[in-house]
JSON list of C-alpha atoms in Angstrom, two decimals:
[
{"chain": "I", "resi": 1223, "resn": "UNK", "atom": "CA", "xyz": [0.00, 0.00, 0.00]},
{"chain": "I", "resi": 1224, "resn": "UNK", "atom": "CA", "xyz": [1.53, 3.31, -1.09]},
{"chain": "I", "resi": 1225, "resn": "UNK", "atom": "CA", "xyz": [0.56, 6.84, -0.22]},
{"chain": "I", "resi": 1226, "resn": "UNK", "atom": "CA", "xyz": [-0.33, 8.92, -3.26]},
{"chain": "I", "resi": 1227, "resn": "UNK", "atom": "CA", "xyz": [-1.64, 12.20, -1.82]},
{"chain": "I", "resi": 1228, "resn": "UNK", "atom": "CA", "xyz": [-1.21, 14.06, 1.48]},
{"chain": "I", "resi": 1229, "resn": "UNK", "atom": "CA", "xyz": [-2.94, 17.37, 2.08]},
{"chain": "I", "resi": 1230, "resn": "UNK", "atom": "CA", "xyz": [-2.84, 19.36, 5.27]},
{"chain": "I", "resi": 1231, "resn": "UNK", "atom": "CA", "xyz": [-5.28, 22.16, 6.02]},
{"chain": "I", "resi": 1232, "resn": "UNK", "atom": "CA", "xyz": [-5.36, 24.26, 9.18]},
{"chain": "I", "resi": 1233, "resn": "UNK", "atom": "CA", "xyz": [-8.80, 25.19, 10.59]},
{"chain": "I", "resi": 1234, "resn": "UNK", "atom": "CA", "xyz": [-9.33, 28.41, 12.64]},
{"chain": "I", "resi": 1235, "resn": "UNK", "atom": "CA", "xyz": [-11.81, 27.15, 15.27]},
{"chain": "I", "resi": 1236, "resn": "UNK", "atom": "CA", "xyz": [-10.12, 27.41, 18.86]},
{"chain": "I", "resi": 1237, "resn": "UNK", "atom": "CA", "xyz": [-6.85, 25.50, 18.86]},
{"chain": "I", "resi": 1238, "resn": "UNK", "atom": "CA", "xyz": [-8.11, 22.60, 16.46]},
{"chain": "I", "resi": 1239, "resn": "UNK", "atom": "CA", "xyz": [-6.48, 21.72, 13.12]},
{"chain": "I", "resi": 1240, "resn": "UNK", "atom": "CA", "xyz": [-7.23, 19.21, 10.35]},
{"chain": "I", "resi": 1241, "resn": "UNK", "atom": "CA", "xyz": [-4.81, 17.02, 8.47]},
{"chain": "I", "resi": 1242, "resn": "UNK", "atom": "CA", "xyz": [-6.36, 15.18, 5.53]},
{"chain": "I", "resi": 1243, "resn": "UNK", "atom": "CA", "xyz": [-4.57, 12.31, 3.88]},
{"chain": "I", "resi": 1244, "resn": "UNK", "atom": "CA", "xyz": [-5.85, 10.67, 0.72]},
{"chain": "I", "resi": 1245, "resn": "UNK", "atom": "CA", "xyz": [-4.24, 7.32, 0.00]},
{"chain": "I", "resi": 1246, "resn": "UNK", "atom": "CA", "xyz": [-4.95, 4.68, -2.61]},
{"chain": "I", "resi": 1247, "resn": "UNK", "atom": "CA", "xyz": [-3.53, 1.84, -4.63]},
{"chain": "I", "resi": 1248, "resn": "UNK", "atom": "CA", "xyz": [-0.84, 2.67, -7.14]},
{"chain": "I", "resi": 1249, "resn": "UNK", "atom": "CA", "xyz": [-2.21, 0.04, -9.51]},
{"chain": "I", "resi": 1250, "resn": "UNK", "atom": "CA", "xyz": [-5.99, 0.46, -9.64]},
{"chain": "I", "resi": 1251, "resn": "UNK", "atom": "CA", "xyz": [-8.76, 2.85, -8.68]},
{"chain": "I", "resi": 1252, "resn": "UNK", "atom": "CA", "xyz": [-11.24, 1.76, -5.96]},
{"chain": "I", "resi": 1253, "resn": "UNK", "atom": "CA", "xyz": [-14.27, 0.00, -7.42]},
{"chain": "I", "resi": 1254, "resn": "UNK", "atom": "CA", "xyz": [-16.77, 1.23, -4.84]},
{"chain": "I", "resi": 1255, "resn": "UNK", "atom": "CA", "xyz": [-17.57, -2.31, -3.66]},
{"chain": "I", "resi": 1256, "resn": "UNK", "atom": "CA", "xyz": [-16.75, -4.01, -0.34]},
{"chain": "I", "resi": 1257, "resn": "UNK", "atom": "CA", "xyz": [-15.89, -0.72, 1.36]},
{"chain": "I", "resi": 1258, "resn": "UNK", "atom": "CA", "xyz": [-15.78, -0.22, 5.12]},
{"chain": "I", "resi": 1259, "resn": "UNK", "atom": "CA", "xyz": [-15.76, 3.15, 6.92]},
{"chain": "I", "resi": 1260, "resn": "UNK", "atom": "CA", "xyz": [-14.59, 3.44, 10.51]},
{"chain": "I", "resi": 1261, "resn": "UNK", "atom": "CA", "xyz": [-12.82, 5.67, 13.01]},
{"chain": "I", "resi": 1262, "resn": "UNK", "atom": "CA", "xyz": [-9.98, 5.23, 15.46]},
{"chain": "I", "resi": 1263, "resn": "UNK", "atom": "CA", "xyz": [-8.96, 7.66, 18.20]},
{"chain": "I", "resi": 1264, "resn": "UNK", "atom": "CA", "xyz": [-5.89, 8.18, 20.35]},
{"chain": "I", "resi": 1265, "resn": "UNK", "atom": "CA", "xyz": [-5.64, 10.73, 23.15]},
{"chain": "I", "resi": 1266, "resn": "UNK", "atom": "CA", "xyz": [-3.37, 11.80, 25.93]},
{"chain": "I", "resi": 1267, "resn": "UNK", "atom": "CA", "xyz": [-3.93, 13.86, 29.06]},
{"chain": "I", "resi": 1268, "resn": "UNK", "atom": "CA", "xyz": [-1.29, 16.50, 29.73]},
{"chain": "I", "resi": 1269, "resn": "UNK", "atom": "CA", "xyz": [-0.76, 19.13, 32.38]},
{"chain": "I", "resi": 1270, "resn": "UNK", "atom": "CA", "xyz": [-1.64, 22.66, 31.35]},
{"chain": "I", "resi": 1271, "resn": "UNK", "atom": "CA", "xyz": [1.50, 24.77, 31.07]},
{"chain": "I", "resi": 1272, "resn": "UNK", "atom": "CA", "xyz": [0.04, 28.14, 30.06]},
{"chain": "I", "resi": 1273, "resn": "UNK", "atom": "CA", "xyz": [-2.01, 30.67, 32.00]},
{"chain": "I", "resi": 1274, "resn": "UNK", "atom": "CA", "xyz": [-4.11, 33.42, 30.46]},
{"chain": "I", "resi": 1275, "resn": "UNK", "atom": "CA", "xyz": [-5.75, 36.26, 32.30]},
{"chain": "I", "resi": 1276, "resn": "UNK", "atom": "CA", "xyz": [-7.65, 39.45, 31.56]},
{"chain": "I", "resi": 1277, "resn": "UNK", "atom": "CA", "xyz": [-8.03, 42.45, 33.82]},
{"chain": "I", "resi": 1278, "resn": "UNK", "atom": "CA", "xyz": [-9.95, 45.66, 33.26]},
{"chain": "I", "resi": 1279, "resn": "UNK", "atom": "CA", "xyz": [-10.53, 49.23, 34.33]},
{"chain": "I", "resi": 1280, "resn": "UNK", "atom": "CA", "xyz": [-14.10, 50.53, 34.27]},
{"chain": "I", "resi": 1281, "resn": "UNK", "atom": "CA", "xyz": [-14.93, 54.19, 34.77]},
{"chain": "I", "resi": 1282, "resn": "UNK", "atom": "CA", "xyz": [-17.56, 56.88, 34.24]},
{"chain": "I", "resi": 1283, "resn": "UNK", "atom": "CA", "xyz": [-17.24, 60.53, 33.27]},
{"chain": "I", "resi": 1284, "resn": "UNK", "atom": "CA", "xyz": [-19.41, 63.42, 32.17]},
{"chain": "I", "resi": 1285, "resn": "UNK", "atom": "CA", "xyz": [-17.70, 63.59, 28.78]},
{"chain": "I", "resi": 1286, "resn": "UNK", "atom": "CA", "xyz": [-15.93, 61.16, 26.47]},
{"chain": "I", "resi": 1287, "resn": "UNK", "atom": "CA", "xyz": [-12.58, 62.98, 26.67]},
{"chain": "I", "resi": 1288, "resn": "UNK", "atom": "CA", "xyz": [-12.37, 62.74, 30.44]},
{"chain": "I", "resi": 1289, "resn": "UNK", "atom": "CA", "xyz": [-13.34, 59.08, 30.28]},
{"chain": "I", "resi": 1290, "resn": "UNK", "atom": "CA", "xyz": [-10.68, 58.29, 27.69]},
{"chain": "I", "resi": 1291, "resn": "UNK", "atom": "CA", "xyz": [-8.07, 60.08, 29.80]},
{"chain": "I", "resi": 1292, "resn": "UNK", "atom": "CA", "xyz": [-8.96, 57.98, 32.85]},
{"chain": "I", "resi": 1293, "resn": "UNK", "atom": "CA", "xyz": [-8.94, 54.68, 30.97]},
{"chain": "I", "resi": 1294, "resn": "UNK", "atom": "CA", "xyz": [-5.78, 55.39, 28.98]},
{"chain": "I", "resi": 1295, "resn": "UNK", "atom": "CA", "xyz": [-3.89, 56.53, 32.07]},
{"chain": "I", "resi": 1296, "resn": "UNK", "atom": "CA", "xyz": [-4.88, 53.39, 33.96]},
{"chain": "I", "resi": 1297, "resn": "UNK", "atom": "CA", "xyz": [-3.91, 51.04, 31.13]},
{"chain": "I", "resi": 1298, "resn": "UNK", "atom": "CA", "xyz": [-0.62, 52.85, 30.50]},
{"chain": "I", "resi": 1299, "resn": "UNK", "atom": "CA", "xyz": [0.26, 52.45, 34.18]},
{"chain": "I", "resi": 1300, "resn": "UNK", "atom": "CA", "xyz": [-0.61, 48.75, 34.00]},
{"chain": "I", "resi": 1301, "resn": "UNK", "atom": "CA", "xyz": [1.59, 48.27, 30.95]},
{"chain": "I", "resi": 1302, "resn": "UNK", "atom": "CA", "xyz": [4.47, 49.99, 32.75]},
{"chain": "I", "resi": 1303, "resn": "UNK", "atom": "CA", "xyz": [4.10, 47.61, 35.68]},
{"chain": "I", "resi": 1304, "resn": "UNK", "atom": "CA", "xyz": [3.93, 44.62, 33.32]},
{"chain": "I", "resi": 1305, "resn": "UNK", "atom": "CA", "xyz": [7.31, 45.52, 31.83]},
{"chain": "I", "resi": 1306, "resn": "UNK", "atom": "CA", "xyz": [8.87, 44.34, 35.08]},
{"chain": "I", "resi": 1307, "resn": "UNK", "atom": "CA", "xyz": [7.84, 40.79, 34.12]},
{"chain": "I", "resi": 1308, "resn": "UNK", "atom": "CA", "xyz": [9.48, 40.00, 30.74]},
{"chain": "I", "resi": 1309, "resn": "UNK", "atom": "CA", "xyz": [8.38, 36.34, 30.86]},
{"chain": "I", "resi": 1310, "resn": "UNK", "atom": "CA", "xyz": [4.73, 37.43, 30.62]},
{"chain": "I", "resi": 1311, "resn": "UNK", "atom": "CA", "xyz": [3.28, 38.41, 27.24]},
{"chain": "I", "resi": 1312, "resn": "UNK", "atom": "CA", "xyz": [1.07, 41.47, 27.69]},
{"chain": "I", "resi": 1313, "resn": "UNK", "atom": "CA", "xyz": [-1.33, 43.05, 25.21]},
{"chain": "I", "resi": 1314, "resn": "UNK", "atom": "CA", "xyz": [-4.07, 45.65, 25.34]},
{"chain": "I", "resi": 1315, "resn": "UNK", "atom": "CA", "xyz": [-7.46, 44.03, 25.07]},
{"chain": "I", "resi": 1316, "resn": "UNK", "atom": "CA", "xyz": [-10.94, 45.20, 24.25]},
{"chain": "I", "resi": 1317, "resn": "UNK", "atom": "CA", "xyz": [-12.05, 48.74, 24.97]},
{"chain": "I", "resi": 1318, "resn": "UNK", "atom": "CA", "xyz": [-15.67, 49.85, 25.02]},
{"chain": "I", "resi": 1319, "resn": "UNK", "atom": "CA", "xyz": [-17.27, 53.24, 25.50]},
{"chain": "I", "resi": 1320, "resn": "UNK", "atom": "CA", "xyz": [-21.01, 53.95, 25.57]},
{"chain": "I", "resi": 1321, "resn": "UNK", "atom": "CA", "xyz": [-23.24, 56.87, 26.62]},
{"chain": "I", "resi": 1322, "resn": "UNK", "atom": "CA", "xyz": [-25.53, 57.06, 29.62]},
{"chain": "I", "resi": 1323, "resn": "UNK", "atom": "CA", "xyz": [-28.98, 58.60, 29.21]},
{"chain": "I", "resi": 1324, "resn": "UNK", "atom": "CA", "xyz": [-31.51, 60.21, 31.48]},
{"chain": "I", "resi": 1325, "resn": "UNK", "atom": "CA", "xyz": [-35.26, 59.50, 31.38]},
{"chain": "I", "resi": 1326, "resn": "UNK", "atom": "CA", "xyz": [-35.62, 61.92, 28.47]},
{"chain": "I", "resi": 1327, "resn": "UNK", "atom": "CA", "xyz": [-33.01, 60.07, 26.40]},
{"chain": "I", "resi": 1328, "resn": "UNK", "atom": "CA", "xyz": [-30.51, 62.88, 26.83]},
{"chain": "I", "resi": 1329, "resn": "UNK", "atom": "CA", "xyz": [-26.84, 61.94, 27.20]},
{"chain": "I", "resi": 1330, "resn": "UNK", "atom": "CA", "xyz": [-25.74, 62.71, 30.75]},
{"chain": "I", "resi": 1331, "resn": "UNK", "atom": "CA", "xyz": [-22.38, 60.94, 30.78]},
{"chain": "I", "resi": 1332, "resn": "UNK", "atom": "CA", "xyz": [-20.20, 58.15, 29.48]},
{"chain": "I", "resi": 1333, "resn": "UNK", "atom": "CA", "xyz": [-19.15, 54.74, 30.72]},
{"chain": "I", "resi": 1334, "resn": "UNK", "atom": "CA", "xyz": [-16.14, 52.84, 29.44]},
{"chain": "I", "resi": 1335, "resn": "UNK", "atom": "CA", "xyz": [-14.02, 49.78, 30.03]},
{"chain": "I", "resi": 1336, "resn": "UNK", "atom": "CA", "xyz": [-10.48, 48.95, 28.92]},
{"chain": "I", "resi": 1337, "resn": "UNK", "atom": "CA", "xyz": [-8.85, 45.50, 29.22]},
{"chain": "I", "resi": 1338, "resn": "UNK", "atom": "CA", "xyz": [-5.32, 44.20, 29.47]},
{"chain": "I", "resi": 1339, "resn": "UNK", "atom": "CA", "xyz": [-4.54, 40.57, 28.56]},
{"chain": "I", "resi": 1340, "resn": "UNK", "atom": "CA", "xyz": [-1.77, 38.38, 29.95]},
{"chain": "I", "resi": 1341, "resn": "UNK", "atom": "CA", "xyz": [-0.32, 35.10, 28.68]},
{"chain": "I", "resi": 1342, "resn": "UNK", "atom": "CA", "xyz": [2.64, 33.11, 29.99]},
{"chain": "I", "resi": 1343, "resn": "UNK", "atom": "CA", "xyz": [4.07, 29.74, 30.92]},
{"chain": "I", "resi": 1344, "resn": "UNK", "atom": "CA", "xyz": [5.73, 31.36, 33.95]},
{"chain": "I", "resi": 1345, "resn": "UNK", "atom": "CA", "xyz": [3.04, 30.85, 36.58]},
{"chain": "I", "resi": 1346, "resn": "UNK", "atom": "CA", "xyz": [4.92, 32.50, 39.43]},
{"chain": "I", "resi": 1347, "resn": "UNK", "atom": "CA", "xyz": [5.63, 35.70, 37.50]},
{"chain": "I", "resi": 1348, "resn": "UNK", "atom": "CA", "xyz": [2.07, 35.88, 36.16]},
{"chain": "I", "resi": 1349, "resn": "UNK", "atom": "CA", "xyz": [0.57, 35.41, 39.60]},
{"chain": "I", "resi": 1350, "resn": "UNK", "atom": "CA", "xyz": [2.67, 38.21, 41.04]},
{"chain": "I", "resi": 1351, "resn": "UNK", "atom": "CA", "xyz": [1.92, 40.50, 38.10]},
{"chain": "I", "resi": 1352, "resn": "UNK", "atom": "CA", "xyz": [-1.81, 39.89, 38.51]},
{"chain": "I", "resi": 1353, "resn": "UNK", "atom": "CA", "xyz": [-1.52, 40.76, 42.21]},
{"chain": "I", "resi": 1354, "resn": "UNK", "atom": "CA", "xyz": [0.29, 44.00, 41.35]},
{"chain": "I", "resi": 1355, "resn": "UNK", "atom": "CA", "xyz": [-2.30, 44.94, 38.74]},
{"chain": "I", "resi": 1356, "resn": "UNK", "atom": "CA", "xyz": [-5.25, 44.15, 41.02]},
{"chain": "I", "resi": 1357, "resn": "UNK", "atom": "CA", "xyz": [-4.39, 47.18, 43.12]},
{"chain": "I", "resi": 1358, "resn": "UNK", "atom": "CA", "xyz": [-5.90, 49.32, 40.34]},
{"chain": "I", "resi": 1359, "resn": "UNK", "atom": "CA", "xyz": [-7.60, 46.86, 37.94]},
{"chain": "I", "resi": 1360, "resn": "UNK", "atom": "CA", "xyz": [-10.30, 44.22, 38.36]},
{"chain": "I", "resi": 1361, "resn": "UNK", "atom": "CA", "xyz": [-9.88, 40.58, 37.35]},
{"chain": "I", "resi": 1362, "resn": "UNK", "atom": "CA", "xyz": [-12.12, 39.60, 34.43]},
{"chain": "I", "resi": 1363, "resn": "UNK", "atom": "CA", "xyz": [-11.11, 35.98, 33.88]},
{"chain": "I", "resi": 1364, "resn": "UNK", "atom": "CA", "xyz": [-8.35, 33.47, 34.52]},
{"chain": "I", "resi": 1365, "resn": "UNK", "atom": "CA", "xyz": [-7.90, 30.20, 32.63]},
{"chain": "I", "resi": 1366, "resn": "UNK", "atom": "CA", "xyz": [-5.30, 27.58, 31.82]},
{"chain": "I", "resi": 1367, "resn": "UNK", "atom": "CA", "xyz": [-4.40, 25.60, 28.72]},
{"chain": "I", "resi": 1368, "resn": "UNK", "atom": "CA", "xyz": [-1.65, 23.92, 26.76]},
{"chain": "I", "resi": 1369, "resn": "UNK", "atom": "CA", "xyz": [0.91, 26.14, 25.05]},
{"chain": "I", "resi": 1370, "resn": "UNK", "atom": "CA", "xyz": [1.15, 25.94, 21.26]},
{"chain": "I", "resi": 1371, "resn": "UNK", "atom": "CA", "xyz": [4.66, 24.48, 21.38]},
{"chain": "I", "resi": 1372, "resn": "UNK", "atom": "CA", "xyz": [3.64, 21.66, 23.71]},
{"chain": "I", "resi": 1373, "resn": "UNK", "atom": "CA", "xyz": [0.37, 21.01, 21.88]},
{"chain": "I", "resi": 1374, "resn": "UNK", "atom": "CA", "xyz": [1.99, 20.89, 18.43]},
{"chain": "I", "resi": 1375, "resn": "UNK", "atom": "CA", "xyz": [4.66, 18.43, 19.57]},
{"chain": "I", "resi": 1376, "resn": "UNK", "atom": "CA", "xyz": [2.07, 16.14, 21.15]},
{"chain": "I", "resi": 1377, "resn": "UNK", "atom": "CA", "xyz": [-0.25, 16.31, 18.14]},
{"chain": "I", "resi": 1378, "resn": "UNK", "atom": "CA", "xyz": [2.57, 15.22, 15.83]},
{"chain": "I", "resi": 1379, "resn": "UNK", "atom": "CA", "xyz": [3.11, 12.15, 18.01]},
{"chain": "I", "resi": 1380, "resn": "UNK", "atom": "CA", "xyz": [-0.61, 11.40, 18.23]},
{"chain": "I", "resi": 1381, "resn": "UNK", "atom": "CA", "xyz": [-1.03, 11.70, 14.45]},
{"chain": "I", "resi": 1382, "resn": "UNK", "atom": "CA", "xyz": [1.51, 8.92, 14.03]},
{"chain": "I", "resi": 1383, "resn": "UNK", "atom": "CA", "xyz": [-0.21, 6.86, 16.72]},
{"chain": "I", "resi": 1384, "resn": "UNK", "atom": "CA", "xyz": [-3.64, 7.42, 15.15]},
{"chain": "I", "resi": 1385, "resn": "UNK", "atom": "CA", "xyz": [-2.32, 6.41, 11.73]},
{"chain": "I", "resi": 1386, "resn": "UNK", "atom": "CA", "xyz": [-0.92, 3.19, 13.13]},
{"chain": "I", "resi": 1387, "resn": "UNK", "atom": "CA", "xyz": [-4.16, 2.52, 15.00]},
{"chain": "I", "resi": 1388, "resn": "UNK", "atom": "CA", "xyz": [-6.13, 3.01, 11.79]},
{"chain": "I", "resi": 1389, "resn": "UNK", "atom": "CA", "xyz": [-3.90, 0.60, 9.90]},
{"chain": "I", "resi": 1390, "resn": "UNK", "atom": "CA", "xyz": [-4.17, -1.99, 12.67]},
{"chain": "I", "resi": 1391, "resn": "UNK", "atom": "CA", "xyz": [-7.94, -1.71, 12.68]},
{"chain": "I", "resi": 1392, "resn": "UNK", "atom": "CA", "xyz": [-7.95, -2.07, 8.90]},
{"chain": "I", "resi": 1393, "resn": "UNK", "atom": "CA", "xyz": [-5.97, -5.31, 9.22]},
{"chain": "I", "resi": 1394, "resn": "UNK", "atom": "CA", "xyz": [-8.36, -6.59, 11.91]},
{"chain": "I", "resi": 1395, "resn": "UNK", "atom": "CA", "xyz": [-11.39, -5.88, 9.73]},
{"chain": "I", "resi": 1396, "resn": "UNK", "atom": "CA", "xyz": [-9.73, -7.50, 6.74]},
{"chain": "I", "resi": 1397, "resn": "UNK", "atom": "CA", "xyz": [-9.33, -10.73, 8.70]},
{"chain": "I", "resi": 1398, "resn": "UNK", "atom": "CA", "xyz": [-12.87, -10.47, 10.12]},
{"chain": "I", "resi": 1399, "resn": "UNK", "atom": "CA", "xyz": [-14.28, -10.25, 6.60]},
{"chain": "I", "resi": 1400, "resn": "UNK", "atom": "CA", "xyz": [-12.06, -13.06, 5.27]},
{"chain": "I", "resi": 1401, "resn": "UNK", "atom": "CA", "xyz": [-10.53, -10.69, 2.73]},
{"chain": "I", "resi": 1402, "resn": "UNK", "atom": "CA", "xyz": [-7.13, -11.14, 1.11]},
{"chain": "I", "resi": 1403, "resn": "UNK", "atom": "CA", "xyz": [-6.12, -7.54, 1.71]},
{"chain": "I", "resi": 1404, "resn": "UNK", "atom": "CA", "xyz": [-7.30, -3.95, 1.56]},
{"chain": "I", "resi": 1405, "resn": "UNK", "atom": "CA", "xyz": [-6.59, -0.60, -0.04]},
{"chain": "I", "resi": 1406, "resn": "UNK", "atom": "CA", "xyz": [-7.16, 2.77, 1.62]},
{"chain": "I", "resi": 1407, "resn": "UNK", "atom": "CA", "xyz": [-9.74, 4.94, -0.11]},
{"chain": "I", "resi": 1408, "resn": "UNK", "atom": "CA", "xyz": [-9.65, 8.00, 2.20]},
{"chain": "I", "resi": 1409, "resn": "UNK", "atom": "CA", "xyz": [-8.24, 8.92, 5.60]},
{"chain": "I", "resi": 1410, "resn": "UNK", "atom": "CA", "xyz": [-8.71, 12.12, 7.59]},
{"chain": "I", "resi": 1411, "resn": "UNK", "atom": "CA", "xyz": [-6.70, 12.89, 10.71]},
{"chain": "I", "resi": 1412, "resn": "UNK", "atom": "CA", "xyz": [-8.47, 15.36, 13.00]},
{"chain": "I", "resi": 1413, "resn": "UNK", "atom": "CA", "xyz": [-7.00, 16.95, 16.11]},
{"chain": "I", "resi": 1414, "resn": "UNK", "atom": "CA", "xyz": [-9.05, 18.10, 19.06]},
{"chain": "I", "resi": 1415, "resn": "UNK", "atom": "CA", "xyz": [-8.52, 19.63, 22.48]},
{"chain": "I", "resi": 1416, "resn": "UNK", "atom": "CA", "xyz": [-10.58, 19.23, 25.62]},
{"chain": "I", "resi": 1417, "resn": "UNK", "atom": "CA", "xyz": [-9.67, 22.05, 27.96]},
{"chain": "I", "resi": 1418, "resn": "UNK", "atom": "CA", "xyz": [-11.16, 22.49, 31.44]},
{"chain": "I", "resi": 1419, "resn": "UNK", "atom": "CA", "xyz": [-13.67, 25.25, 31.95]},
{"chain": "I", "resi": 1420, "resn": "UNK", "atom": "CA", "xyz": [-12.09, 28.69, 32.55]},
{"chain": "I", "resi": 1421, "resn": "UNK", "atom": "CA", "xyz": [-11.79, 29.76, 36.16]},
{"chain": "I", "resi": 1422, "resn": "UNK", "atom": "CA", "xyz": [-13.50, 33.11, 36.66]},
{"chain": "I", "resi": 1423, "resn": "UNK", "atom": "CA", "xyz": [-12.75, 35.38, 39.54]},
{"chain": "I", "resi": 1424, "resn": "UNK", "atom": "CA", "xyz": [-13.43, 39.00, 40.32]},
{"chain": "I", "resi": 1425, "resn": "UNK", "atom": "CA", "xyz": [-12.76, 41.52, 43.07]},
{"chain": "I", "resi": 1426, "resn": "UNK", "atom": "CA", "xyz": [-14.72, 44.72, 43.55]},
{"chain": "I", "resi": 1427, "resn": "UNK", "atom": "CA", "xyz": [-13.06, 48.04, 44.30]},
{"chain": "I", "resi": 1428, "resn": "UNK", "atom": "CA", "xyz": [-14.16, 48.07, 47.96]},
{"chain": "I", "resi": 1429, "resn": "UNK", "atom": "CA", "xyz": [-12.38, 44.80, 48.56]},
{"chain": "I", "resi": 1430, "resn": "UNK", "atom": "CA", "xyz": [-9.29, 46.15, 46.84]},
{"chain": "I", "resi": 1431, "resn": "UNK", "atom": "CA", "xyz": [-9.29, 49.31, 48.92]},
{"chain": "I", "resi": 1432, "resn": "UNK", "atom": "CA", "xyz": [-9.44, 47.29, 52.14]},
{"chain": "I", "resi": 1433, "resn": "UNK", "atom": "CA", "xyz": [-5.90, 46.08, 51.56]},
{"chain": "I", "resi": 1434, "resn": "UNK", "atom": "CA", "xyz": [-3.34, 48.16, 49.70]},
{"chain": "I", "resi": 1435, "resn": "UNK", "atom": "CA", "xyz": [-1.34, 45.08, 48.79]},
{"chain": "I", "resi": 1436, "resn": "UNK", "atom": "CA", "xyz": [-2.98, 42.13, 47.04]},
{"chain": "I", "resi": 1437, "resn": "UNK", "atom": "CA", "xyz": [-1.29, 38.78, 47.77]},
{"chain": "I", "resi": 1438, "resn": "UNK", "atom": "CA", "xyz": [-0.22, 36.61, 44.86]},
{"chain": "I", "resi": 1439, "resn": "UNK", "atom": "CA", "xyz": [-2.48, 33.64, 44.18]},
{"chain": "I", "resi": 1440, "resn": "UNK", "atom": "CA", "xyz": [-1.29, 30.04, 43.99]},
{"chain": "I", "resi": 1441, "resn": "UNK", "atom": "CA", "xyz": [-2.23, 28.40, 40.69]},
{"chain": "I", "resi": 1442, "resn": "UNK", "atom": "CA", "xyz": [-3.54, 24.88, 40.10]},
{"chain": "I", "resi": 1443, "resn": "UNK", "atom": "CA", "xyz": [-3.47, 24.58, 36.32]},
{"chain": "I", "resi": 1444, "resn": "UNK", "atom": "CA", "xyz": [-5.22, 21.21, 35.90]},
{"chain": "I", "resi": 1445, "resn": "UNK", "atom": "CA", "xyz": [-4.96, 18.99, 32.83]},
{"chain": "I", "resi": 1446, "resn": "UNK", "atom": "CA", "xyz": [-6.18, 19.00, 29.24]},
{"chain": "I", "resi": 1447, "resn": "UNK", "atom": "CA", "xyz": [-6.83, 16.12, 26.86]},
{"chain": "I", "resi": 1448, "resn": "UNK", "atom": "CA", "xyz": [-5.31, 16.25, 23.38]},
{"chain": "I", "resi": 1449, "resn": "UNK", "atom": "CA", "xyz": [-6.79, 13.82, 20.87]},
{"chain": "I", "resi": 1450, "resn": "UNK", "atom": "CA", "xyz": [-6.43, 12.77, 17.25]},
{"chain": "I", "resi": 1451, "resn": "UNK", "atom": "CA", "xyz": [-9.05, 10.77, 15.36]},
{"chain": "I", "resi": 1452, "resn": "UNK", "atom": "CA", "xyz": [-8.53, 8.92, 12.12]},
{"chain": "I", "resi": 1453, "resn": "UNK", "atom": "CA", "xyz": [-11.68, 8.69, 9.98]},
{"chain": "I", "resi": 1454, "resn": "UNK", "atom": "CA", "xyz": [-11.52, 6.79, 6.75]},
{"chain": "I", "resi": 1455, "resn": "UNK", "atom": "CA", "xyz": [-12.71, 4.20, 4.32]},
{"chain": "I", "resi": 1456, "resn": "UNK", "atom": "CA", "xyz": [-10.96, 1.07, 3.10]},
{"chain": "I", "resi": 1457, "resn": "UNK", "atom": "CA", "xyz": [-11.86, -1.29, 0.28]},
{"chain": "I", "resi": 1458, "resn": "UNK", "atom": "CA", "xyz": [-11.45, -4.98, 0.83]},
{"chain": "I", "resi": 1459, "resn": "UNK", "atom": "CA", "xyz": [-9.74, -7.07, -1.82]},
{"chain": "I", "resi": 1460, "resn": "UNK", "atom": "CA", "xyz": [-10.82, -10.67, -2.35]}
]
């Protein structure tokens, strides 16, 4: 059995990707008879090695300029603090501004929110940075996952394992159907990730004001399951 075509296409949904392999006999086209379709799956549970967090500043003002000044000043200060932690990737997140109305639908002020996003495999540094930022910002969400480098390396291994599992199942079915052999018509290798639910936490400004120094939080990252399925069709040869 020889491989004649291998196509790989990346899909943009979450962290999943799709590798499609089309394989067939080098001597004859499939006839469409005595075909079997089945799926095999291999998976592995790994410890999450990446933390992601988002914090925000929310404010109100009588005019949009004053509001923007407040939000921009707060985020700029947060970015300056974040520079002390080079192992943490920091980026400005979403920013929203909307008017407030009175009972006569007249604009009486503005409300806005600006976010800052963190990502790192250095849990200790990220925890301390979050504690520093929580003196002026509010936690929006905190979640854990598998870094791209670790996920890609594991998926490569699991693709090989899934391919071997598919071939072994094909051999088992060939014997079960008393066939002389088989040829592969199509095979698709699909990767998937099962991450734990994000951990959400928040702290209001009164709680922050009660203690000028926020202690760093200990992280328990949990595990994720990385899987690869092989879906395909074989044709039995008599």
